[in-house]
Tab-separated table of C-alpha atoms in Angstrom:
chain	number	residue	atom	x	y	z
P	1	PHE	CA	85.355	106.215	108.838
P	2	ILE	CA	85.113	105.221	105.177
P	3	LYS	CA	81.405	104.396	105.433
P	4	LYS	CA	80.586	107.728	107.118
P	5	TYR	CA	82.733	109.621	104.608
P	6	LYS	CA	80.978	107.972	101.657
P	7	GLU	CA	77.561	108.745	103.150
P	8	LYS	CA	78.430	112.416	103.660
P	9	PHE	CA	80.402	113.177	100.479
P	10	ASN	CA	79.163	110.437	98.123
P	11	LYS	CA	82.711	109.380	97.212
P	12	THR	CA	85.548	107.282	98.576
P	13	PRO	CA	88.085	109.224	100.659
P	14	LEU	CA	91.698	109.509	99.564
P	15	PRO	CA	93.896	107.018	101.438
P	16	ASP	CA	95.667	109.644	103.547
P	17	ALA	CA	92.331	111.023	104.829
P	18	ILE	CA	92.066	108.230	107.386
P	19	TYR	CA	95.465	109.185	108.839
P	20	THR	CA	94.399	112.816	109.070
P	21	TYR	CA	91.177	111.726	110.780
P	22	ASP	CA	93.162	109.944	113.501
P	23	ASP	CA	95.696	112.788	113.782
P	24	ILE	CA	92.947	115.328	114.477
P	25	TYR	CA	91.435	113.128	117.188
P	26	VAL	CA	94.811	112.629	118.887
P	27	LEU	CA	95.620	116.343	118.770
P	28	SER	CA	92.139	117.254	120.037
P	29	ASP	CA	92.533	114.789	122.906
P	30	ALA	CA	95.943	116.261	123.763
P	31	ILE	CA	94.537	119.800	123.912
P	32	GLU	CA	91.604	118.607	126.010
P	33	LYS	CA	93.877	116.756	128.453
P	34	CYS	CA	96.270	119.718	128.687
P	35	GLY	CA	93.397	122.127	129.281
P	36	GLU	CA	94.860	124.679	126.879
P	37	VAL	CA	97.144	125.011	123.884
P	38	ASN	CA	100.453	124.468	125.663
P	39	LYS	CA	103.207	123.180	123.370
P	40	ASP	CA	105.194	121.464	126.138
P	41	CYS	CA	102.160	119.659	127.515
P	42	ILE	CA	100.957	118.663	124.034
P	43	SER	CA	104.431	117.468	123.010
P	44	ASN	CA	104.729	115.359	126.154
P	45	TYR	CA	101.259	113.927	125.606
P	46	LEU	CA	102.051	112.971	122.008
P	47	LEU	CA	105.351	111.340	122.968
P	48	ASN	CA	103.449	109.075	125.362
P	49	VAL	CA	100.288	108.414	123.378
P	50	SER	CA	99.311	105.045	121.984
P	51	TYR	CA	96.109	105.600	120.024
P	52	ASN	CA	94.252	102.804	118.282
P	53	GLY	CA	92.303	104.648	115.609
P	54	ALA	CA	90.644	104.051	112.272
P	55	ALA	CA	94.042	103.628	110.563
P	56	GLY	CA	95.471	101.386	113.283
P	57	GLU	CA	97.864	102.203	116.097
P	58	LEU	CA	99.450	105.644	116.270
P	59	LYS	CA	102.405	106.339	118.532
P	60	PHE	CA	105.549	108.450	118.353
P	61	ASN	CA	109.184	107.647	119.056
P	62	ASP	CA	111.501	109.733	121.261
P	63	PHE	CA	112.283	111.986	118.290
P	64	GLY	CA	108.603	112.784	117.720
P	65	SER	CA	108.347	110.759	114.511
P	66	SER	CA	105.223	108.715	113.943
P	67	GLU	CA	105.667	104.967	114.170
P	68	ARG	CA	102.446	104.046	112.408
P	69	GLN	CA	102.404	101.376	109.759
P	70	SER	CA	103.137	102.662	106.280
P	71	LEU	CA	100.627	102.148	103.514
P	72	LEU	CA	101.912	101.725	99.973
P	73	ILE	CA	99.363	102.656	97.324
P	74	THR	CA	99.143	103.322	93.618
P	75	MET	CA	96.497	104.652	91.262
P	76	LYS	CA	95.326	101.893	88.917
P	77	ASN	CA	92.455	102.311	86.462
P	78	GLY	CA	91.274	105.399	88.330
P	79	GLU	CA	91.197	103.625	91.703
P	80	TRP	CA	93.609	103.554	94.648
P	81	THR	CA	95.175	100.114	95.007
P	82	ASN	CA	96.940	98.897	98.127
P	83	LEU	CA	100.426	97.500	97.399
P	84	ASN	CA	101.073	96.048	100.893
């Protein structure tokens, strides 16, 4: 993802862009599997998904909250620095 982003936009993506990238793919897959935009079908799909994407594994708990690994970052000397 980062390599393709740099090639297209000639800059490094913001850290949360990779999460958004995965989110869009999961949502697109849900809509495709459901055959239409149906909130009940999409919700059920998301509650049962386990997606291994560019940012790692994405899954949701029974309350619909994401259980992906958190990434702690800070801006240091004009660059994003990982604190994990």
